[in-house]
Every structure is written in C-alpha cells, then in structure tokens.
Amino acid sequence: MSDLVDPERLDVLLRRIRREVERGPLPSAQVAVARAGRLVAFETYGDAGPDTRYVLQSVGGRSSRAWCGS
C-alpha cells in the first residue's frame, strides 16, 4: 500500500470518517480508496454492513490527491 498512497494521510482520512460517524450526524459510512487501478482501502463504519448500498458520491481528483498524497 505504501507505494500507492501515503499511509499516514490515509489514516488521517479514515480516522476522520470514523469520527464523523461516531460523534457526528452520520449513522454510517463506507469509504473505498483506489489508486492506479488498485483498491488500497475499504472500510465500513456505523450501522452499515459490507453489503449496504449507498448513492455514490465521488471526491474530485484534486481532493483525493490532497488527502492521499500524489
């Protein structure tokens, strides 16, 4: 994974999402991070299971690079 994304930045992102579910208004969240065609992280938080489906929201490329280093 470390050759695809900065592990520290990825950890910051995942901790923030988990915190928003645990302390914020979100009942659940799923996040998938891909780089160079490879899935580098997939996490589910809160009242969701691995098979829970959401309306897809995508982060723009610029934001993705800022979080995961590029």
mmCIF file of N, CA and C in Angstrom:
data_model
loop_
_atom_site.group_PDB
_atom_site.id
_atom_site.type_symbol
_atom_site.label_atom_id
_atom_site.label_comp_id
_atom_site.label_asym_id
_atom_site.label_seq_id
_atom_site.Cartn_x
_atom_site.Cartn_y
_atom_site.Cartn_z
ATOM 1 N N MET A 1 0.819 -1.191 0.000
ATOM 2 C CA MET A 1 0.000 0.000 0.000
ATOM 3 C C MET A 1 0.861 1.252 0.000
ATOM 4 N N SER A 2 1.951 1.276 0.731
ATOM 5 C CA SER A 2 2.728 2.498 0.867
ATOM 6 C C SER A 2 3.296 2.994 -0.457
ATOM 7 N N ASP A 3 3.412 2.108 -1.458
ATOM 8 C CA ASP A 3 3.875 2.571 -2.756
ATOM 9 C C ASP A 3 2.766 3.265 -3.540
ATOM 10 N N LEU A 4 1.517 3.125 -3.114
ATOM 11 C CA LEU A 4 0.390 3.729 -3.817
ATOM 12 C C LEU A 4 -0.132 4.994 -3.153
ATOM 13 N N VAL A 5 -0.174 5.020 -1.837
ATOM 14 C CA VAL A 5 -0.659 6.194 -1.085
ATOM 15 C C VAL A 5 0.208 6.387 0.150
ATOM 16 N N ASP A 6 0.164 7.583 0.666
ATOM 17 C CA ASP A 6 0.847 7.877 1.918
ATOM 18 C C ASP A 6 0.016 7.275 3.050
ATOM 19 N N PRO A 7 0.530 6.261 3.762
ATOM 20 C CA PRO A 7 -0.267 5.595 4.801
ATOM 21 C C PRO A 7 -0.703 6.527 5.926
ATOM 22 N N GLU A 8 0.099 7.524 6.246
ATOM 23 C CA GLU A 8 -0.280 8.459 7.311
ATOM 24 C C GLU A 8 -1.465 9.317 6.887
ATOM 25 N N ARG A 9 -1.464 9.778 5.657
ATOM 26 C CA ARG A 9 -2.590 10.586 5.170
ATOM 27 C C ARG A 9 -3.858 9.749 5.044
ATOM 28 N N LEU A 10 -3.698 8.531 4.590
ATOM 29 C CA LEU A 10 -4.853 7.641 4.508
ATOM 30 C C LEU A 10 -5.426 7.406 5.891
ATOM 31 N N ASP A 11 -4.581 7.208 6.877
ATOM 32 C CA ASP A 11 -5.038 7.011 8.254
ATOM 33 C C ASP A 11 -5.790 8.234 8.769
ATOM 34 N N VAL A 12 -5.298 9.421 8.453
ATOM 35 C CA VAL A 12 -5.997 10.656 8.862
ATOM 36 C C VAL A 12 -7.396 10.686 8.258
ATOM 37 N N LEU A 13 -7.507 10.365 6.984
ATOM 38 C CA LEU A 13 -8.808 10.351 6.316
ATOM 39 C C LEU A 13 -9.755 9.343 6.962
ATOM 40 N N LEU A 14 -9.280 8.119 7.175
ATOM 41 C CA LEU A 14 -10.143 7.076 7.737
ATOM 42 C C LEU A 14 -10.552 7.386 9.174
ATOM 43 N N ARG A 15 -9.630 7.941 9.958
ATOM 44 C CA ARG A 15 -9.989 8.331 11.336
ATOM 45 C C ARG A 15 -11.036 9.435 11.333
ATOM 46 N N ARG A 16 -10.926 10.380 10.415
ATOM 47 C CA ARG A 16 -11.898 11.478 10.334
ATOM 48 C C ARG A 16 -13.286 10.950 9.980
ATOM 49 N N ILE A 17 -13.350 10.048 9.034
ATOM 50 C CA ILE A 17 -14.638 9.472 8.644
ATOM 51 C C ILE A 17 -15.238 8.698 9.811
ATOM 52 N N ARG A 18 -14.433 7.890 10.479
ATOM 53 C CA ARG A 18 -14.918 7.130 11.641
ATOM 54 C C ARG A 18 -15.427 8.077 12.719
ATOM 55 N N ARG A 19 -14.706 9.164 12.963
ATOM 56 C CA ARG A 19 -15.124 10.141 13.984
ATOM 57 C C ARG A 19 -16.451 10.797 13.605
ATOM 58 N N GLU A 20 -16.647 11.115 12.327
ATOM 59 C CA GLU A 20 -17.906 11.726 11.895
ATOM 60 C C GLU A 20 -19.083 10.785 12.118
ATOM 61 N N VAL A 21 -18.865 9.491 11.988
ATOM 62 C CA VAL A 21 -19.937 8.526 12.240
ATOM 63 C C VAL A 21 -20.156 8.379 13.742
ATOM 64 N N GLU A 22 -19.087 8.251 14.498
ATOM 65 C CA GLU A 22 -19.213 8.019 15.942
ATOM 66 C C GLU A 22 -19.731 9.240 16.695
ATOM 67 N N ARG A 23 -19.355 10.442 16.280
ATOM 68 C CA ARG A 23 -19.698 11.656 17.028
ATOM 69 C C ARG A 23 -20.603 12.612 16.271
ATOM 70 N N GLY A 24 -20.739 12.395 14.996
ATOM 71 C CA GLY A 24 -21.463 13.347 14.173
ATOM 72 C C GLY A 24 -22.830 12.857 13.751
ATOM 73 N N PRO A 25 -23.362 13.490 12.732
ATOM 74 C CA PRO A 25 -24.728 13.199 12.296
ATOM 75 C C PRO A 25 -24.862 11.973 11.383
ATOM 76 N N LEU A 26 -23.757 11.380 10.981
ATOM 77 C CA LEU A 26 -23.837 10.258 10.048
ATOM 78 C C LEU A 26 -24.136 8.946 10.771
ATOM 79 N N PRO A 27 -25.163 8.200 10.367
ATOM 80 C CA PRO A 27 -25.440 6.914 11.004
ATOM 81 C C PRO A 27 -24.481 5.822 10.536
ATOM 82 N N SER A 28 -23.923 6.010 9.326
ATOM 83 C CA SER A 28 -22.993 5.020 8.790
ATOM 84 C C SER A 28 -22.240 5.625 7.613
ATOM 85 N N ALA A 29 -21.174 4.949 7.238
ATOM 86 C CA ALA A 29 -20.401 5.382 6.070
ATOM 87 C C ALA A 29 -19.579 4.221 5.546
ATOM 88 N N GLN A 30 -19.351 4.237 4.269
ATOM 89 C CA GLN A 30 -18.410 3.323 3.643
ATOM 90 C C GLN A 30 -17.449 4.174 2.836
ATOM 91 N N VAL A 31 -16.203 3.782 2.840
ATOM 92 C CA VAL A 31 -15.211 4.507 2.050
ATOM 93 C C VAL A 31 -14.336 3.497 1.321
ATOM 94 N N ALA A 32 -14.100 3.783 0.066
ATOM 95 C CA ALA A 32 -13.185 2.983 -0.742
ATOM 96 C C ALA A 32 -12.180 3.948 -1.356
ATOM 97 N N VAL A 33 -10.918 3.604 -1.264
ATOM 98 C CA VAL A 33 -9.855 4.422 -1.839
ATOM 99 C C VAL A 33 -9.109 3.556 -2.842
ATOM 100 N N ALA A 34 -9.016 4.053 -4.057
ATOM 101 C CA ALA A 34 -8.297 3.330 -5.107
ATOM 102 C C ALA A 34 -7.211 4.231 -5.666
ATOM 103 N N ARG A 35 -6.153 3.600 -6.075
ATOM 104 C CA ARG A 35 -5.042 4.335 -6.687
ATOM 105 C C ARG A 35 -4.416 3.437 -7.748
ATOM 106 N N ALA A 36 -4.213 3.981 -8.919
ATOM 107 C CA ALA A 36 -3.596 3.243 -10.027
ATOM 108 C C ALA A 36 -4.340 1.937 -10.311
ATOM 109 N N GLY A 37 -5.669 2.003 -10.209
ATOM 110 C CA GLY A 37 -6.476 0.832 -10.510
ATOM 111 C C GLY A 37 -6.498 -0.235 -9.437
ATOM 112 N N ARG A 38 -5.928 0.050 -8.279
ATOM 113 C CA ARG A 38 -5.907 -0.924 -7.173
ATOM 114 C C ARG A 38 -6.645 -0.365 -5.968
ATOM 115 N N LEU A 39 -7.453 -1.194 -5.333
ATOM 116 C CA LEU A 39 -8.145 -0.820 -4.108
ATOM 117 C C LEU A 39 -7.139 -0.864 -2.968
ATOM 118 N N VAL A 40 -6.935 0.278 -2.310
ATOM 119 C CA VAL A 40 -5.958 0.323 -1.216
ATOM 120 C C VAL A 40 -6.617 0.409 0.148
ATOM 121 N N ALA A 41 -7.906 0.757 0.181
ATOM 122 C CA ALA A 41 -8.623 0.790 1.464
ATOM 123 C C ALA A 41 -10.112 0.641 1.197
ATOM 124 N N PHE A 42 -10.776 -0.135 2.040
ATOM 125 C CA PHE A 42 -12.226 -0.254 2.017
ATOM 126 C C PHE A 42 -12.668 -0.447 3.453
ATOM 127 N N GLU A 43 -13.434 0.499 3.978
ATOM 128 C CA GLU A 43 -13.875 0.449 5.375
ATOM 129 C C GLU A 43 -15.359 0.750 5.460
ATOM 130 N N THR A 44 -16.011 0.136 6.442
ATOM 131 C CA THR A 44 -17.417 0.376 6.738
ATOM 132 C C THR A 44 -17.516 0.788 8.201
ATOM 133 N N TYR A 45 -18.270 1.851 8.460
ATOM 134 C CA TYR A 45 -18.424 2.371 9.824
ATOM 135 C C TYR A 45 -19.892 2.492 10.184
ATOM 136 N N GLY A 46 -20.200 2.349 11.459
ATOM 137 C CA GLY A 46 -21.551 2.585 11.953
ATOM 138 C C GLY A 46 -22.509 1.455 11.670
ATOM 139 N N ASP A 47 -23.758 1.836 11.362
ATOM 140 C CA ASP A 47 -24.854 0.885 11.193
ATOM 141 C C ASP A 47 -24.883 0.223 9.815
ATOM 142 N N ALA A 48 -23.795 0.207 9.126
ATOM 143 C CA ALA A 48 -23.735 -0.395 7.789
ATOM 144 C C ALA A 48 -23.003 -1.731 7.859
ATOM 145 N N GLY A 49 -23.335 -2.570 6.912
ATOM 146 C CA GLY A 49 -22.603 -3.812 6.736
ATOM 147 C C GLY A 49 -21.882 -3.774 5.405
ATOM 148 N N PRO A 50 -21.051 -4.748 5.133
ATOM 149 C CA PRO A 50 -20.306 -4.747 3.871
ATOM 150 C C PRO A 50 -21.203 -4.765 2.634
ATOM 151 N N ASP A 51 -22.448 -5.218 2.782
ATOM 152 C CA ASP A 51 -23.357 -5.273 1.639
ATOM 153 C C ASP A 51 -24.303 -4.086 1.559
ATOM 154 N N THR A 52 -24.184 -3.125 2.465
ATOM 155 C CA THR A 52 -25.030 -1.933 2.442
ATOM 156 C C THR A 52 -24.745 -1.135 1.175
ATOM 157 N N ARG A 53 -25.790 -0.622 0.561
ATOM 158 C CA ARG A 53 -25.637 0.163 -0.660
ATOM 159 C C ARG A 53 -26.000 1.618 -0.392
ATOM 160 N N TYR A 54 -25.237 2.516 -0.984
ATOM 161 C CA TYR A 54 -25.437 3.957 -0.855
ATOM 162 C C TYR A 54 -25.527 4.576 -2.237
ATOM 163 N N VAL A 55 -26.056 5.785 -2.289
ATOM 164 C CA VAL A 55 -25.953 6.578 -3.501
ATOM 165 C C VAL A 55 -24.489 6.990 -3.604
ATOM 166 N N LEU A 56 -23.871 6.758 -4.728
ATOM 167 C CA LEU A 56 -22.442 7.004 -4.912
ATOM 168 C C LEU A 56 -22.139 8.492 -4.937
ATOM 169 N N GLN A 57 -21.177 8.897 -4.146
ATOM 170 C CA GLN A 57 -20.649 10.257 -4.153
ATOM 171 C C GLN A 57 -19.153 10.144 -4.405
ATOM 172 N N SER A 58 -18.635 10.941 -5.273
ATOM 173 C CA SER A 58 -17.228 10.841 -5.648
ATOM 174 C C SER A 58 -16.494 12.123 -5.298
ATOM 175 N N VAL A 59 -15.298 11.962 -4.790
ATOM 176 C CA VAL A 59 -14.442 13.099 -4.475
ATOM 177 C C VAL A 59 -13.685 13.459 -5.744
ATOM 178 N N GLY A 60 -13.558 14.736 -6.007
ATOM 179 C CA GLY A 60 -12.795 15.164 -7.183
ATOM 180 C C GLY A 60 -11.333 14.766 -7.070
ATOM 181 N N GLY A 61 -10.673 14.622 -8.179
ATOM 182 C CA GLY A 61 -9.281 14.195 -8.213
ATOM 183 C C GLY A 61 -8.362 15.069 -7.381
ATOM 184 N N ARG A 62 -8.586 16.366 -7.397
ATOM 185 C CA ARG A 62 -7.725 17.277 -6.641
ATOM 186 C C ARG A 62 -7.825 16.989 -5.143
ATOM 187 N N SER A 63 -9.030 16.782 -4.629
ATOM 188 C CA SER A 63 -9.206 16.470 -3.208
ATOM 189 C C SER A 63 -8.567 15.129 -2.856
ATOM 190 N N SER A 64 -8.718 14.165 -3.725
ATOM 191 C CA SER A 64 -8.132 12.855 -3.482
ATOM 192 C C SER A 64 -6.623 12.946 -3.359
ATOM 193 N N ARG A 65 -6.007 13.685 -4.234
ATOM 194 C CA ARG A 65 -4.551 13.823 -4.190
ATOM 195 C C ARG A 65 -4.111 14.533 -2.924
ATOM 196 N N ALA A 66 -4.902 15.496 -2.478
ATOM 197 C CA ALA A 66 -4.528 16.242 -1.269
ATOM 198 C C ALA A 66 -4.515 15.324 -0.051
ATOM 199 N N TRP A 67 -5.473 14.415 0.036
ATOM 200 C CA TRP A 67 -5.557 13.535 1.193
ATOM 201 C C TRP A 67 -4.535 12.414 1.152
ATOM 202 N N CYS A 68 -4.360 11.796 0.032
ATOM 203 C CA CYS A 68 -3.589 10.562 -0.037
ATOM 204 C C CYS A 68 -2.221 10.734 -0.660
ATOM 205 N N GLY A 69 -1.876 11.938 -0.967
ATOM 206 C CA GLY A 69 -0.522 12.208 -1.460
ATOM 207 C C GLY A 69 -0.318 11.773 -2.893
ATOM 208 N N SER A 70 0.075 12.690 -3.696
ATOM 209 C CA SER A 70 0.343 12.366 -5.089
ATOM 210 C C SER A 70 1.314 13.369 -5.638
#
